[in-house]
Amino acid sequence: MKTVVVVGGGITGLSTMYHLQKTVKARSLSVRLILLEGNEELGGKIRTVHDGPFKIEAGADSIVARKQNIQPFLKELNLEDQVVYNATGKSFIHTDGMLKGIPEDALFGIPMSLESLAKSDLVSAQGKVDALKDFYTKNETFTKNDSIGLFLESFLGKELVQKQISPVLSGVYSGKLNELTIAKTLPEMLDYKNQYGSIIRGLSENKQKYKSKGNKKFLSFKNGLSTLVERIEERLDMVEILKGVSVDKIGRNDEGYIISLANGETLETDFIVLSTPHTIAQKLLGDRELDEDFDGLINSSMISVYLGFDIPDSMLPKDGTGFIAGDNSDLICNACTWTSRKWEHTSENSQLLVRLFIKALVRTMNDYSHLQTRN
Ligand SMILES: Cc1cc2nc3c(=O)[nH]c(=O)nc-3n(C[C@H](O)[C@H](O)[C@H](O)COP(=O)(O)OP(=O)(O)OC[C@H]3O[C@@H](n4cnc5c(N)ncnc54)[C@H](O)[C@@H]3O)c2cc1C
């Protein structure tokens, strides 16, 4: 009998095990399946905390609804009746001391029509004129390995990128636009530029692709995202799930691998799937040949802070679901979700719950000392 060990019981390890078990059952294979999780709970960066009237997501809060494989997977897990969708609403950018709406007809702040560009409150008249060069300039040099920031600036102008696109896009991809490639972010923008001669025209022609049903872009569950973790765990009836068992080292023997556990025990296996964060995988493998590849992977850190209030969320200043801080914003946070508005299930009686996102490596507490008297 062969053994397969999955190290890490986050959503990657859990879904790997789910599909392995399905294959083993379908083909009546004789395979021992073991899942090792260092924590006492499964889920990794997915964890719903119930606190008084609030349901708080410690990590991820939702799943992108338009992903093709998600609906069949939820059906298979019999979770369809648990699904909730985000409330639709306007998002804002905090700039010049106020909240300004991100145009609705835009993809990550990139206008999908001329009207969208014309109506933007975030960009000056000159910035809009600069963006029109997208319609009459040709792409002669950019390939998918170039920076998305430089590409967008070249055709849509600096102001539109800095004030409207960059706050949204760099938040979504957790990085500076000039350090992210077109290939890793929005490769179709280059295709549109080449095919239609204009990014905006390409987006206009392909608008349908980006529209979700009723504009419901994200989904979660009535009882929070941990529902998914719990349901997959319930279904893993063939898998030996060992919680609170941390892996210290992975070595090789003639037949396969030897896993050394933190509790001093060892485990022999034919196959291993590593689904830990990459820094841990690098340490566990301790293979110098792989270091160069591992070292090329970059983590970004973020602090998220929830604030729950004993007031109704109808007291929020605008009718929307949150905002992103623009480059010139002096707010402490980089973004804020009006969680009880966006996700009705997170708050009983619509009591106000907000979530602040703070890029941990960019700002430190010292950066906030000047704010103490003002906020
Ligand atoms: C604040 C935040 C918000 C996010 N929001 C979203 C969102 O809304 N939507 C979205 O799609 N994605 C979101 N993400 C990303 C998403 O949460 C992650 O990509 C995903 O959960 C990662 O799952 P994973 O299983 O690969 O890794 P992890 O969740 O990190 O799981 C790794 C597991 O390995 C275990 N482990 C580590 N070392 C060992 C060891 N030595 N031995 C045994 N076990 C070990 C850990 O305990 C952990 O359980 C967010 C991430 C964060 C941090």
Short mmCIF file of C-alpha atoms in Angstrom, two decimals, residues 93-268:
data_model
loop_
_atom_site.label_atom_id
_atom_site.label_comp_id
_atom_site.label_asym_id
_atom_site.label_seq_id
_atom_site.Cartn_x
_atom_site.Cartn_y
_atom_site.Cartn_z
CA ILE A 93 -10.98 56.17 -2.66
CA HIS A 94 -10.01 58.43 0.24
CA THR A 95 -8.11 61.31 -1.31
CA ASP A 96 -7.73 65.06 -0.63
CA GLY A 97 -9.38 64.47 2.77
CA MET A 98 -12.62 63.07 1.37
CA LEU A 99 -14.24 59.95 -0.05
CA LYS A 100 -14.60 59.98 -3.84
CA GLY A 101 -16.49 57.20 -5.66
CA ILE A 102 -14.64 54.75 -7.90
CA PRO A 103 -16.52 54.88 -11.23
CA GLU A 104 -18.83 51.88 -11.49
CA ASP A 105 -18.10 51.13 -15.12
CA ALA A 106 -14.45 50.33 -14.40
CA LEU A 107 -12.29 47.25 -13.88
CA PHE A 108 -9.89 47.76 -10.96
CA GLY A 109 -10.27 51.48 -11.63
CA ILE A 110 -9.54 51.12 -15.39
CA PRO A 111 -12.40 52.82 -17.30
CA MET A 112 -14.48 50.43 -19.40
CA SER A 113 -15.98 53.24 -21.47
CA LEU A 114 -15.43 56.86 -22.41
CA GLU A 115 -18.39 57.83 -20.20
CA SER A 116 -16.76 56.19 -17.21
CA LEU A 117 -13.59 58.22 -17.80
CA ALA A 118 -15.54 61.44 -18.37
CA LYS A 119 -17.57 61.07 -15.17
CA SER A 120 -14.66 60.27 -12.84
CA ASP A 121 -14.34 62.58 -9.80
CA LEU A 122 -10.86 61.27 -9.09
CA VAL A 123 -9.04 62.65 -12.13
CA SER A 124 -8.62 66.24 -13.39
CA ALA A 125 -9.72 67.40 -16.84
CA GLN A 126 -6.09 67.31 -17.95
CA GLY A 127 -5.74 63.76 -16.60
CA LYS A 128 -8.76 62.72 -18.69
CA VAL A 129 -7.33 64.32 -21.82
CA ASP A 130 -4.03 62.49 -21.19
CA ALA A 131 -5.93 59.19 -20.95
CA LEU A 132 -7.42 59.70 -24.41
CA LYS A 133 -4.03 58.95 -25.95
CA ASP A 134 -4.97 55.31 -25.35
CA PHE A 135 -7.14 55.64 -28.47
CA TYR A 136 -4.47 56.94 -30.84
CA THR A 137 -1.15 55.44 -29.66
CA LYS A 138 0.11 52.02 -30.70
CA ASN A 139 1.84 49.42 -28.58
CA GLU A 140 5.23 48.81 -30.12
CA THR A 141 7.36 47.67 -27.20
CA PHE A 142 5.37 46.17 -24.33
CA THR A 143 5.27 42.41 -23.78
CA LYS A 144 3.62 40.47 -20.94
CA ASN A 145 6.86 40.43 -18.97
CA ASP A 146 6.86 44.23 -18.62
CA SER A 147 5.54 46.16 -15.65
CA ILE A 148 1.77 46.66 -15.55
CA GLY A 149 2.32 50.10 -13.98
CA LEU A 150 4.51 51.37 -16.83
CA PHE A 151 2.23 49.81 -19.44
CA LEU A 152 -0.91 51.47 -18.09
CA GLU A 153 0.84 54.82 -17.55
CA SER A 154 2.15 54.82 -21.13
CA PHE A 155 -1.33 54.65 -22.63
CA LEU A 156 -3.71 55.94 -19.97
CA GLY A 157 -1.49 58.64 -18.48
CA LYS A 158 0.14 59.05 -15.08
CA GLU A 159 -2.70 60.80 -13.29
CA LEU A 160 -5.42 58.23 -14.04
CA VAL A 161 -3.08 55.41 -13.01
CA GLN A 162 -1.88 57.08 -9.82
CA LYS A 163 -5.20 58.44 -8.60
CA GLN A 164 -7.73 55.85 -9.76
CA ILE A 165 -6.13 52.60 -10.88
CA SER A 166 -3.10 52.09 -8.66
CA PRO A 167 -4.94 52.30 -5.28
CA VAL A 168 -7.30 49.51 -6.40
CA LEU A 169 -4.94 47.30 -8.40
CA SER A 170 -1.97 47.39 -6.05
CA GLY A 171 -4.32 46.54 -3.18
CA VAL A 172 -5.72 43.53 -5.01
CA TYR A 173 -2.27 42.22 -6.02
CA SER A 174 -0.47 43.29 -2.79
CA GLY A 175 2.39 45.04 -4.52
CA LYS A 176 3.62 48.16 -6.29
CA LEU A 177 2.38 48.34 -9.86
CA ASN A 178 5.85 49.01 -11.21
CA GLU A 179 7.10 45.78 -9.63
CA LEU A 180 4.23 43.60 -10.93
CA THR A 181 4.26 42.21 -14.46
CA ILE A 182 1.42 42.36 -16.96
CA ALA A 183 1.51 38.53 -17.12
CA LYS A 184 0.90 38.14 -13.37
CA THR A 185 -1.90 40.71 -13.17
CA LEU A 186 -4.04 41.61 -16.18
CA PRO A 187 -2.52 40.01 -19.31
CA GLU A 188 -5.72 40.61 -21.28
CA MET A 189 -5.09 44.39 -21.12
CA LEU A 190 -2.10 43.90 -23.42
CA ASP A 191 -4.20 41.69 -25.72
CA TYR A 192 -6.88 44.41 -25.87
CA LYS A 193 -4.31 47.08 -26.65
CA ASN A 194 -2.90 44.98 -29.49
CA GLN A 195 -6.21 43.70 -30.82
CA TYR A 196 -8.47 46.78 -30.47
CA GLY A 197 -5.78 49.47 -30.48
CA SER A 198 -7.04 50.69 -27.10
CA ILE A 199 -7.33 49.26 -23.59
CA ILE A 200 -10.59 51.13 -22.95
CA ARG A 201 -12.12 49.99 -26.24
CA GLY A 202 -11.04 46.39 -25.56
CA LEU A 203 -12.70 46.51 -22.15
CA SER A 204 -15.87 48.04 -23.65
CA GLU A 205 -16.10 45.25 -26.22
CA ASN A 206 -15.57 42.55 -23.59
CA LYS A 207 -17.62 44.07 -20.77
CA GLN A 208 -19.88 41.05 -20.44
CA LYS A 209 -16.94 38.92 -19.34
CA TYR A 210 -16.45 41.03 -16.22
CA LYS A 211 -20.08 41.35 -15.24
CA SER A 212 -21.26 39.03 -12.47
CA LYS A 213 -24.94 38.10 -12.02
CA GLY A 214 -26.62 41.04 -10.30
CA ASN A 215 -23.13 42.42 -9.69
CA LYS A 216 -22.61 39.86 -6.89
CA LYS A 217 -18.91 39.31 -7.13
CA PHE A 218 -18.05 37.46 -3.92
CA LEU A 219 -19.59 34.72 -1.85
CA SER A 220 -19.32 33.43 1.70
CA PHE A 221 -21.56 31.34 3.99
CA LYS A 222 -24.26 32.21 6.55
CA ASN A 223 -22.00 31.04 9.34
CA GLY A 224 -18.78 32.41 7.87
CA LEU A 225 -16.05 31.06 5.61
CA SER A 226 -14.99 28.37 8.11
CA THR A 227 -18.14 26.51 6.96
CA LEU A 228 -16.17 25.41 3.90
CA VAL A 229 -13.29 24.10 6.02
CA GLU A 230 -15.66 22.23 8.36
CA ARG A 231 -17.60 20.64 5.50
CA ILE A 232 -14.47 19.42 3.70
CA GLU A 233 -13.15 18.00 7.01
CA GLU A 234 -16.46 16.12 7.52
CA ARG A 235 -16.15 14.59 4.06
CA LEU A 236 -12.58 13.30 4.54
CA ASP A 237 -13.72 9.97 5.98
CA MET A 238 -10.79 7.97 4.54
CA VAL A 239 -8.12 10.41 5.70
CA GLU A 240 -6.12 10.21 8.94
CA ILE A 241 -6.21 13.83 10.10
CA LEU A 242 -3.54 14.63 12.68
CA LYS A 243 -3.93 18.07 14.27
CA GLY A 244 -1.36 19.77 16.51
CA VAL A 245 1.32 17.74 14.72
CA SER A 246 4.02 19.95 13.29
CA VAL A 247 6.57 18.76 10.72
CA ASP A 248 10.19 19.66 11.52
CA LYS A 249 12.13 18.18 8.63
CA ILE A 250 11.77 16.11 5.48
CA GLY A 251 14.51 13.69 4.41
CA ARG A 252 14.83 11.00 1.75
CA ASN A 253 15.36 7.25 1.99
CA ASP A 254 15.64 4.64 -0.76
CA GLU A 255 11.91 4.13 -1.02
CA GLY A 256 10.58 7.65 -0.53
CA TYR A 257 10.60 10.18 2.27
CA ILE A 258 11.05 10.34 6.06
CA ILE A 259 9.09 13.04 7.85
CA SER A 260 10.45 14.13 11.25
CA LEU A 261 7.75 15.53 13.51
CA ALA A 262 8.19 18.12 16.28
CA ASN A 263 7.06 15.52 18.86
CA GLY A 264 10.13 13.40 18.03
CA GLU A 265 8.28 10.75 16.00
CA THR A 266 9.01 9.95 12.35
CA LEU A 267 6.74 8.92 9.50
CA GLU A 268 7.67 7.17 6.26
#
